[in-house]
Amino acid sequence: EDKVVQSPLSLVVHEGDTVTLNCSYEVTNFRSLLWYKQEKKAPTFLFMLTSSGIEKKSGRLSSILDKKELFSILNITATQTGDSAVYLCALSGCQYGNKLVFGAGTILRVKS
Amino acid sequence: EAQVTQNPRYLITVTGKKLTVTCSQNMNHEYMSWYRQDPGLGLRQIYYSMNVEVTDKGDVPEGYKVSRKEKRNFPLILESPSPNQTSLYFCASSWGRHRTQYFGPGTRLTVL
C-alpha cells in the first residue's frame, strides 16, 4: 500500500532546464509535508509545508502544497549539475500517528 | 557543532551474530528515529522514540530492537541479523515528530 507516491521515479535533464517533482499522498489529515535532498550521504532538509497554497522558496528551489488535490510539488529552476540527487518527500501527522512516512524518492540527474 | 553521529559507518557481519549500531545527538532533541533505505523503497521507519523510555514500532520493526535510556542516545540492536537486513541505515532526530529531521551520516550494513 503506497501512502506517499513520488513521480517521476527518475529523470535526466540538461543544465538550465526547469524541473517539477511531484509528491502525492492518500491521507487528508496530516501535520506537515517535508522535502529532503539526498546526495551520496544523509538526507538534508529543504522545506516543510503545513499550509495549502503557500509557496516556500529557497534560491532556485520552491515548493507548494495542495491539500485539496493531495499533492505537493518541488520546482527547481535553472538546474545545475549540483542539483543531481534523490529528492524525498515525507509526511507526518495524525493519520500516521507518530510515524513519518517517506516516498520512494525521485532520482534527478542534471547533465552539463 | 550540532550533529547526529552513528557508529560504525560500515559493517560487514555474518548471519546470527548480534550487533549494535549506536546513534547519538547533541541537540537535546526529544524525537529520535531509525530508518533503513533500500533501492526503490525509499526510507522506511524501523522504530522511533518520543522521549526517554518511550519507544514505538515504525513500519518495518521485525528483527530489530531499540532502547532509549538517555535522551541523547538511541541504539539499534540486531539480535540475530539475517541477509535481508543488509541495507543502509539512518538515525535521525528532531524537536518533535512533526519537525525537521536531522539525519546521521548513515551506516552501511552487510549481513553475509
mmCIF file of C-alpha atoms in Angstrom:
data_model
loop_
_atom_site.group_PDB
_atom_site.id
_atom_site.type_symbol
_atom_site.label_atom_id
_atom_site.label_comp_id
_atom_site.label_asym_id
_atom_site.label_seq_id
_atom_site.Cartn_x
_atom_site.Cartn_y
_atom_site.Cartn_z
ATOM 1 C CA GLU A 1 0.000 0.000 0.000
ATOM 2 C CA ASP A 2 1.627 3.204 -1.222
ATOM 3 C CA LYS A 3 0.850 6.076 1.102
ATOM 4 C CA VAL A 4 3.258 8.595 -0.420
ATOM 5 C CA VAL A 5 3.931 8.366 -4.136
ATOM 6 C CA GLN A 6 6.612 10.378 -5.867
ATOM 7 C CA SER A 7 6.898 10.901 -9.590
ATOM 8 C CA PRO A 8 8.709 10.594 -11.803
ATOM 9 C CA LEU A 9 10.924 7.853 -10.405
ATOM 10 C CA SER A 10 13.868 9.215 -12.318
ATOM 11 C CA LEU A 11 14.640 11.946 -14.810
ATOM 12 C CA VAL A 12 17.589 13.347 -16.677
ATOM 13 C CA VAL A 13 17.737 16.994 -17.731
ATOM 14 C CA HIS A 14 20.317 19.425 -19.058
ATOM 15 C CA GLU A 15 21.766 22.306 -17.118
ATOM 16 C CA GLY A 16 19.474 25.305 -17.249
ATOM 17 C CA ASP A 17 16.272 23.287 -17.529
ATOM 18 C CA THR A 18 13.412 23.654 -15.063
ATOM 19 C CA VAL A 19 12.101 20.530 -13.356
ATOM 20 C CA THR A 20 8.975 19.790 -11.363
ATOM 21 C CA LEU A 21 8.912 16.873 -8.963
ATOM 22 C CA ASN A 22 5.645 15.526 -7.634
ATOM 23 C CA CYS A 23 4.609 14.033 -4.328
ATOM 24 C CA SER A 24 1.069 12.737 -3.958
ATOM 25 C CA TYR A 25 -0.466 11.152 -0.906
ATOM 26 C CA GLU A 26 -3.678 9.476 0.082
ATOM 27 C CA VAL A 27 -4.459 10.860 3.505
ATOM 28 C CA THR A 28 -6.236 14.110 4.274
ATOM 29 C CA ASN A 29 -5.250 14.677 7.868
ATOM 30 C CA PHE A 30 -1.582 15.340 8.490
ATOM 31 C CA ARG A 31 0.556 17.983 10.118
ATOM 32 C CA SER A 32 3.411 18.560 7.740
ATOM 33 C CA LEU A 33 4.935 17.525 4.447
ATOM 34 C CA LEU A 34 8.688 17.686 4.211
ATOM 35 C CA TRP A 35 11.087 17.681 1.262
ATOM 36 C CA TYR A 36 14.663 16.424 1.538
ATOM 37 C CA LYS A 37 17.597 16.274 -0.839
ATOM 38 C CA GLN A 38 19.850 13.238 -0.673
ATOM 39 C CA GLU A 39 23.187 13.142 -2.397
ATOM 40 C CA LYS A 40 25.526 10.255 -1.685
ATOM 41 C CA LYS A 41 25.020 10.640 2.031
ATOM 42 C CA ALA A 42 22.334 11.537 4.543
ATOM 43 C CA PRO A 43 19.194 13.463 3.516
ATOM 44 C CA THR A 44 19.309 17.193 4.080
ATOM 45 C CA PHE A 45 16.247 19.278 4.759
ATOM 46 C CA LEU A 46 14.764 21.512 2.078
ATOM 47 C CA PHE A 47 11.229 22.552 3.011
ATOM 48 C CA MET A 48 8.486 21.932 5.497
ATOM 49 C CA LEU A 49 4.950 22.660 4.325
ATOM 50 C CA THR A 50 1.953 22.834 6.590
ATOM 51 C CA SER A 51 -0.483 25.161 4.840
ATOM 52 C CA SER A 52 -2.074 24.733 1.461
ATOM 53 C CA GLY A 53 -1.334 27.248 -1.275
ATOM 54 C CA ILE A 54 1.602 28.986 0.362
ATOM 55 C CA GLU A 55 4.759 28.723 -1.688
ATOM 56 C CA LYS A 56 8.096 28.341 0.038
ATOM 57 C CA LYS A 57 11.228 29.443 -1.775
ATOM 58 C CA SER A 58 14.917 28.989 -1.280
ATOM 59 C CA GLY A 59 17.042 30.277 -4.123
ATOM 60 C CA ARG A 60 16.175 28.314 -7.258
ATOM 61 C CA LEU A 61 14.021 25.847 -5.350
ATOM 62 C CA SER A 62 10.395 26.325 -4.448
ATOM 63 C CA SER A 63 7.626 24.123 -3.170
ATOM 64 C CA ILE A 64 3.908 24.293 -2.653
ATOM 65 C CA LEU A 65 1.286 22.107 -1.072
ATOM 66 C CA ASP A 66 -2.236 21.477 -2.347
ATOM 67 C CA LYS A 67 -4.268 19.886 0.410
ATOM 68 C CA LYS A 68 -7.400 19.759 -1.708
ATOM 69 C CA GLU A 69 -5.826 17.724 -4.509
ATOM 70 C CA LEU A 70 -3.481 15.892 -2.102
ATOM 71 C CA PHE A 71 -0.124 16.667 -3.649
ATOM 72 C CA SER A 72 2.954 18.785 -3.368
ATOM 73 C CA ILE A 73 5.444 19.870 -6.000
ATOM 74 C CA LEU A 74 9.076 20.800 -5.798
ATOM 75 C CA ASN A 75 10.318 23.106 -8.544
ATOM 76 C CA ILE A 76 13.934 23.653 -9.460
ATOM 77 C CA THR A 77 14.688 26.384 -11.980
ATOM 78 C CA ALA A 78 17.922 26.862 -13.937
ATOM 79 C CA THR A 79 19.151 23.455 -12.845
ATOM 80 C CA GLN A 80 22.841 22.864 -12.179
ATOM 81 C CA THR A 81 24.859 19.660 -12.006
ATOM 82 C CA GLY A 82 24.958 20.111 -8.223
ATOM 83 C CA ASP A 83 21.205 19.584 -8.145
ATOM 84 C CA SER A 84 21.740 15.945 -9.095
ATOM 85 C CA ALA A 85 20.399 13.948 -6.158
ATOM 86 C CA VAL A 86 17.498 11.906 -4.873
ATOM 87 C CA TYR A 87 14.619 14.093 -3.716
ATOM 88 C CA LEU A 88 12.466 12.660 -0.958
ATOM 89 C CA CYS A 89 9.143 13.755 0.393
ATOM 90 C CA ALA A 90 7.725 12.667 3.738
ATOM 91 C CA LEU A 91 4.511 13.070 5.678
ATOM 92 C CA SER A 92 3.961 13.279 9.384
ATOM 93 C CA GLY A 93 0.676 13.683 11.155
ATOM 94 C CA CYS A 94 -2.371 12.406 12.881
ATOM 95 C CA GLN A 95 -3.380 9.700 10.448
ATOM 96 C CA TYR A 96 0.047 8.145 10.742
ATOM 97 C CA GLY A 97 0.258 8.565 14.479
ATOM 98 C CA ASN A 98 3.780 9.412 15.438
ATOM 99 C CA LYS A 99 5.364 7.884 12.377
ATOM 100 C CA LEU A 100 6.977 9.576 9.438
ATOM 101 C CA VAL A 101 6.282 8.074 6.036
ATOM 102 C CA PHE A 102 8.613 8.679 3.137
ATOM 103 C CA GLY A 103 8.054 8.284 -0.563
ATOM 104 C CA ALA A 104 10.497 6.228 -2.620
ATOM 105 C CA GLY A 105 12.129 9.349 -3.997
ATOM 106 C CA THR A 106 12.820 10.885 -7.397
ATOM 107 C CA ILE A 107 16.299 10.500 -8.853
ATOM 108 C CA LEU A 108 17.338 13.657 -10.680
ATOM 109 C CA ARG A 109 20.383 13.792 -12.868
ATOM 110 C CA VAL A 110 21.451 17.091 -14.385
ATOM 111 C CA LYS A 111 23.824 16.805 -17.327
ATOM 112 C CA SER A 112 26.253 19.549 -18.274
ATOM 113 C CA GLU B 1 28.567 21.607 16.282
ATOM 114 C CA ALA B 2 25.016 20.286 16.244
ATOM 115 C CA GLN B 3 25.020 16.818 14.802
ATOM 116 C CA VAL B 4 23.787 13.256 14.805
ATOM 117 C CA THR B 5 26.514 10.640 14.886
ATOM 118 C CA GLN B 6 26.313 6.967 14.049
ATOM 119 C CA ASN B 7 28.797 4.169 14.547
ATOM 120 C CA PRO B 8 30.023 2.197 12.810
ATOM 121 C CA ARG B 9 29.737 3.740 9.360
ATOM 122 C CA TYR B 10 30.341 0.424 7.625
ATOM 123 C CA LEU B 11 29.857 -3.072 8.965
ATOM 124 C CA ILE B 12 30.121 -6.491 7.397
ATOM 125 C CA THR B 13 28.975 -9.347 9.581
ATOM 126 C CA VAL B 14 27.643 -12.892 9.400
ATOM 127 C CA THR B 15 24.171 -14.250 9.957
ATOM 128 C CA GLY B 16 23.192 -14.615 13.594
ATOM 129 C CA LYS B 17 25.925 -12.553 15.185
ATOM 130 C CA LYS B 18 24.356 -9.882 17.379
ATOM 131 C CA LEU B 19 25.299 -6.318 16.609
ATOM 132 C CA THR B 20 24.509 -2.814 17.787
ATOM 133 C CA VAL B 21 24.602 0.401 15.804
ATOM 134 C CA THR B 22 24.906 3.443 18.022
ATOM 135 C CA CYS B 23 23.258 6.804 17.448
ATOM 136 C CA SER B 24 23.871 9.947 19.428
ATOM 137 C CA GLN B 25 22.637 13.544 19.084
ATOM 138 C CA ASN B 26 23.797 16.660 20.864
ATOM 139 C CA MET B 27 20.792 18.895 20.178
ATOM 140 C CA ASN B 28 18.633 17.796 23.133
ATOM 141 C CA HIS B 29 16.027 16.520 20.680
ATOM 142 C CA GLU B 30 13.123 14.543 22.047
ATOM 143 C CA TYR B 31 12.207 12.581 18.923
ATOM 144 C CA MET B 32 14.650 10.042 17.535
ATOM 145 C CA SER B 33 14.142 7.521 14.810
ATOM 146 C CA TRP B 34 15.788 4.748 12.825
ATOM 147 C CA TYR B 35 15.272 4.194 9.101
ATOM 148 C CA ARG B 36 16.505 1.742 6.559
ATOM 149 C CA GLN B 37 16.931 2.670 2.943
ATOM 150 C CA ASP B 38 16.757 0.140 0.151
ATOM 151 C CA PRO B 39 16.778 0.733 -3.611
ATOM 152 C CA GLY B 40 13.319 1.573 -4.927
ATOM 153 C CA LEU B 41 11.768 1.570 -1.452
ATOM 154 C CA GLY B 42 12.907 4.900 -0.091
ATOM 155 C CA LEU B 43 13.316 5.418 3.633
ATOM 156 C CA ARG B 44 11.277 3.148 5.850
ATOM 157 C CA GLN B 45 10.911 3.813 9.535
ATOM 158 C CA ILE B 46 12.019 0.963 11.802
ATOM 159 C CA TYR B 47 11.470 2.353 15.295
ATOM 160 C CA TYR B 48 11.047 5.761 16.824
ATOM 161 C CA SER B 49 11.185 7.266 20.271
ATOM 162 C CA MET B 50 9.175 10.210 21.526
ATOM 163 C CA ASN B 51 11.354 10.639 24.609
ATOM 164 C CA VAL B 52 13.379 8.724 27.201
ATOM 165 C CA GLU B 53 11.915 5.260 27.833
ATOM 166 C CA VAL B 54 9.223 5.841 25.174
ATOM 167 C CA THR B 55 9.711 3.811 22.005
ATOM 168 C CA ASP B 56 7.344 2.503 19.366
ATOM 169 C CA LYS B 57 7.359 0.496 16.169
ATOM 170 C CA GLY B 58 7.594 2.061 12.782
ATOM 171 C CA ASP B 59 6.670 0.329 9.556
ATOM 172 C CA VAL B 60 9.378 -2.361 9.492
ATOM 173 C CA PRO B 61 10.314 -3.275 13.090
ATOM 174 C CA GLU B 62 10.741 -7.049 12.665
ATOM 175 C CA GLY B 63 14.217 -8.241 13.597
ATOM 176 C CA TYR B 64 15.212 -5.034 15.360
ATOM 177 C CA LYS B 65 15.226 -3.716 18.901
ATOM 178 C CA VAL B 66 15.891 -0.269 20.292
ATOM 179 C CA SER B 67 16.287 1.381 23.656
ATOM 180 C CA ARG B 68 16.172 4.969 24.892
ATOM 181 C CA LYS B 69 17.732 5.103 28.327
ATOM 182 C CA GLU B 70 19.163 8.576 27.798
ATOM 183 C CA LYS B 71 17.841 11.432 25.742
ATOM 184 C CA ARG B 72 20.910 11.705 23.527
ATOM 185 C CA ASN B 73 21.352 8.005 22.618
ATOM 186 C CA PHE B 74 19.164 5.661 20.605
ATOM 187 C CA PRO B 75 20.974 2.416 19.714
ATOM 188 C CA LEU B 76 19.632 -0.034 17.152
ATOM 189 C CA ILE B 77 20.115 -3.689 18.047
ATOM 190 C CA LEU B 78 20.001 -6.657 15.698
ATOM 191 C CA GLU B 79 19.864 -9.728 17.914
ATOM 192 C CA SER B 80 20.253 -12.237 15.093
ATOM 193 C CA PRO B 81 20.987 -10.448 11.820
ATOM 194 C CA SER B 82 19.915 -12.019 8.555
ATOM 195 C CA PRO B 83 20.905 -11.227 4.950
ATOM 196 C CA ASN B 84 17.596 -9.410 4.326
ATOM 197 C CA GLN B 85 18.748 -6.811 6.840
ATOM 198 C CA THR B 86 21.562 -5.788 4.542
ATOM 199 C CA SER B 87 20.778 -2.133 3.989
ATOM 200 C CA LEU B 88 21.750 1.475 4.569
ATOM 201 C CA TYR B 89 20.607 2.641 7.995
ATOM 202 C CA PHE B 90 19.977 6.208 9.091
ATOM 203 C CA CYS B 91 19.362 7.590 12.527
ATOM 204 C CA ALA B 92 17.552 10.920 12.789
ATOM 205 C CA SER B 93 16.411 13.300 15.498
ATOM 206 C CA SER B 94 14.129 16.307 15.803
ATOM 207 C CA TRP B 95 12.420 18.505 18.367
ATOM 208 C CA GLY B 96 9.136 16.781 17.709
ATOM 209 C CA ARG B 97 7.645 14.275 15.327
ATOM 210 C CA HIS B 98 6.288 16.973 13.005
ATOM 211 C CA ARG B 99 9.534 18.893 12.863
ATOM 212 C CA THR B 100 12.534 18.738 10.567
ATOM 213 C CA GLN B 101 14.536 15.561 10.951
ATOM 214 C CA TYR B 102 18.313 15.827 11.242
ATOM 215 C CA PHE B 103 19.960 12.745 9.843
ATOM 216 C CA GLY B 104 23.119 10.977 10.828
ATOM 217 C CA PRO B 105 25.703 10.026 8.178
ATOM 218 C CA GLY B 106 24.357 6.513 7.699
ATOM 219 C CA THR B 107 25.602 3.002 8.434
ATOM 220 C CA ARG B 108 26.019 0.584 5.577
ATOM 221 C CA LEU B 109 25.411 -2.910 6.915
ATOM 222 C CA THR B 110 26.091 -6.122 5.024
ATOM 223 C CA VAL B 111 24.988 -9.431 6.508
ATOM 224 C CA LEU B 112 26.555 -12.456 4.834
#
